[in-house]
Amino acid sequence: MGSAGYDNIKIAVRDLTKLFSNNSHNLHALEAINLEVGEGEFFCLLGPSGCGKSTLLNIMAGFEKPTAGKVLIGGEEIKAPNPRYVTVFQDYGIFPWRTVQENVEFGLEIKGVNGSERENIAKEFIKLVGLCGFEKRHPYELSGGMKQRVSLARALAVNPEIIFMDEPFGAVDALTRMKLQEELVKIWGKENKTIIFVTHDIDEAIYLGDRIAVMTPVPGKIKSILEVTMSRPRIRTGSDFLGIKEKIYSEFFGLEKCQQKVKL
Amino acid sequence: MRDLLQIPIRILVNRIPPLLVAGIFISVWQGLSMLVYSEFLLPSPSATLGAIFELLINGILINHLLTSLSRVFIGFTLAASLAIPFGLILGWYGRAMNAFNPLIQILRPISPIAWIPLAILWFGIGDRPAIFIIFITSFFPVLITSASAVRNIDASIIKAAVNFGARGTGMLKKVVLPACFPQIVVGLRISLGIAWVIIVAAEMVGMRSGLGFMILDARNFLRIDMVVAGMVIIGLVGLGLDRLVCSIENKIRRRYGFSGV
């Protein structure tokens, strides 16, 4: 599997297996995952709940250890979380006792960046995610979409090479989600980061991804990887968009079943 | 204009029912003391008020009140300053929790009053056994809320902090403490309330001063009006303590980004 026209391979997943065992029961969460993601690529992991996509992301980000196999980032095996690869969580993971500004400054504070520089960097990314004027607010005063913007700004502020996103828009309403998707594509275009994006939303994956890994459950594995060559911004109702959607449906349900459903 | 009128109306609507309940309670009390019982068995509200004034004027009340309050304050502060760090450690390290939890669960249900004989044997007569009893009273609730506060921190918050490279004291000061603080303060408020209940009992059993002793002493002189006066004062001071800590708690909750209660 190549990585669709990207010169440098950023992330390589090699023969990755993950077993969860509790008492006598074994759950095969991931089996024989092989994957390569190019530098600067927007890569989506798409699948139903329980297909192991979040587990795969957690292993890539260093939060969990694989049972077998390994993840290489820039040629080095990843063993622990690292500020060069930042994760954005579905439930935000932002600090309720800190204001928006202080949340975005957190990673810089830990890095030891001095106060005024920290403030300037944070301001820049707060502006980028469209939260100007909310710097002094606390998270409980913000909507779900705004909280996720804070989380994204906080991730971008430490200038990471990779951003891992674990169903980041799963908890916001459908219209807000579309707006956030549009803005994420714009930010990705400007900031040149490699993004690994986990979702169960087919439209979201097609709208965002350069490539989409379609995953199936029990055991969790990658069924196929689809390339999305449409230029951005993508039109959600365009015929090529729907064409890819049909391809993905057939990956999940089989082609004949899919066409039968269309006839009905 | 209509809005301006509505505000006083809303205040009235909120204030009237509690006043009404209190009024009914005092009337029933007055009625019972007049009709059913003698003044000896149940002093009337007016007699109680008189006893409160008497105790205020001769200075006895202030003395005993300050004695009780200072015992609670010292015992409570000592307990909190040990229980909070110990609780944080137990919450953070699952193994420590595993090791200590059975012991804690055995010691915790022992009523602090049961410690009084030992407290007097160990510390003699005076403030120190009372302070020890309050220490025992406050220690376990604060310990347990502190430990569970750490365990209840949102997993994503810890993961995010680890991701940005936070560890050691940075993790403790910048993440764990602020994340736990509001819940710890709730634990402090609850245990202060229990401490105020226990101090009176402790002073009745083994002390020669404090509000509990004052009540017992009044009974020995058959000044039942002063017994009830003592009870009323205990209730009012308890309410005051709770209001005070509640307002501090609300300030802290706002400061730490949680909406007030």
PDB file of C-alpha atoms in Angstrom, chain A residues 58 63 81-83 85-87 89 91-98 106-107 109-111 138 140 154-155 158, chain B residues 154 156-167 170-171 174-176 178-179 253-259:
ATOM      1  CA  ASN A  58      -4.864   5.416  21.038  1.00  0.00           C
ATOM      2  CA  PHE A  63      -1.694   6.022  25.095  1.00  0.00           C
ATOM      3  CA  PRO A  81       2.464  10.141  24.312  1.00  0.00           C
ATOM      4  CA  ASN A  82       4.531  13.079  23.126  1.00  0.00           C
ATOM      5  CA  PRO A  83       3.672  16.778  22.595  1.00  0.00           C
ATOM      6  CA  TYR A  85       1.695  14.318  18.384  1.00  0.00           C
ATOM      7  CA  VAL A  86      -1.351  15.799  20.064  1.00  0.00           C
ATOM      8  CA  THR A  87      -4.738  14.146  20.485  1.00  0.00           C
ATOM      9  CA  PHE A  89     -10.693  13.966  22.282  1.00  0.00           C
ATOM     10  CA  ASP A  91     -15.136  14.879  25.190  1.00  0.00           C
ATOM     11  CA  TYR A  92     -12.650  17.736  24.654  1.00  0.00           C
ATOM     12  CA  GLY A  93     -10.288  17.060  27.590  1.00  0.00           C
ATOM     13  CA  ILE A  94     -10.050  20.802  28.222  1.00  0.00           C
ATOM     14  CA  PHE A  95      -9.510  22.088  31.755  1.00  0.00           C
ATOM     15  CA  PRO A  96     -12.711  23.470  33.326  1.00  0.00           C
ATOM     16  CA  TRP A  97     -10.823  25.660  35.827  1.00  0.00           C
ATOM     17  CA  ARG A  98      -8.873  27.442  33.093  1.00  0.00           C
ATOM     18  CA  PHE A 106      -1.278  24.951  28.766  1.00  0.00           C
ATOM     19  CA  GLY A 107       1.064  23.035  26.460  1.00  0.00           C
ATOM     20  CA  GLU A 109       3.434  26.501  29.847  1.00  0.00           C
ATOM     21  CA  ILE A 110       4.636  22.906  30.271  1.00  0.00           C
ATOM     22  CA  LYS A 111       7.203  23.500  27.513  1.00  0.00           C
ATOM     23  CA  HIS A 138     -14.525  29.333  31.208  1.00  0.00           C
ATOM     24  CA  TYR A 140     -18.842  25.818  31.190  1.00  0.00           C
ATOM     25  CA  ARG A 154      -4.634  24.106  22.399  1.00  0.00           C
ATOM     26  CA  ALA A 155      -3.322  21.288  20.193  1.00  0.00           C
ATOM     27  CA  VAL A 158       2.373  23.537  20.577  1.00  0.00           C
TER      28      VAL A 158
ATOM     29  CA  ASP B 154     -12.101  13.055  33.677  1.00  0.00           C
ATOM     30  CA  SER B 156      -9.447  12.853  28.909  1.00  0.00           C
ATOM     31  CA  ILE B 157      -8.146  15.645  31.140  1.00  0.00           C
ATOM     32  CA  ILE B 158      -5.365  13.433  32.472  1.00  0.00           C
ATOM     33  CA  LYS B 159      -4.640  12.048  28.998  1.00  0.00           C
ATOM     34  CA  ALA B 160      -4.441  15.561  27.543  1.00  0.00           C
ATOM     35  CA  ALA B 161      -2.116  16.713  30.329  1.00  0.00           C
ATOM     36  CA  VAL B 162       0.144  13.683  29.809  1.00  0.00           C
ATOM     37  CA  ASN B 163       0.066  14.337  26.068  1.00  0.00           C
ATOM     38  CA  PHE B 164       1.400  17.887  26.578  1.00  0.00           C
ATOM     39  CA  GLY B 165       4.205  16.476  28.735  1.00  0.00           C
ATOM     40  CA  ALA B 166       2.898  17.306  32.230  1.00  0.00           C
ATOM     41  CA  ARG B 167       4.380  15.116  34.969  1.00  0.00           C
ATOM     42  CA  GLY B 170       3.618  20.136  37.401  1.00  0.00           C
ATOM     43  CA  MET B 171       0.907  17.525  36.959  1.00  0.00           C
ATOM     44  CA  LYS B 174      -1.505  22.413  37.344  1.00  0.00           C
ATOM     45  CA  VAL B 175      -3.945  19.531  36.851  1.00  0.00           C
ATOM     46  CA  VAL B 176      -4.709  17.212  39.777  1.00  0.00           C
ATOM     47  CA  PRO B 178      -7.374  22.252  40.550  1.00  0.00           C
ATOM     48  CA  ALA B 179      -9.405  19.372  39.102  1.00  0.00           C
ATOM     49  CA  ARG B 253     -16.408  26.785  42.287  1.00  0.00           C
ATOM     50  CA  ARG B 254     -16.641  29.920  40.189  1.00  0.00           C
ATOM     51  CA  ARG B 255     -12.898  30.522  40.404  1.00  0.00           C
ATOM     52  CA  TYR B 256     -12.269  26.948  39.277  1.00  0.00           C
ATOM     53  CA  GLY B 257     -14.702  27.140  36.418  1.00  0.00           C
ATOM     54  CA  PHE B 258     -17.646  25.196  37.775  1.00  0.00           C
ATOM     55  CA  SER B 259     -21.039  26.824  38.000  1.00  0.00           C
TER      56      SER B 259
END
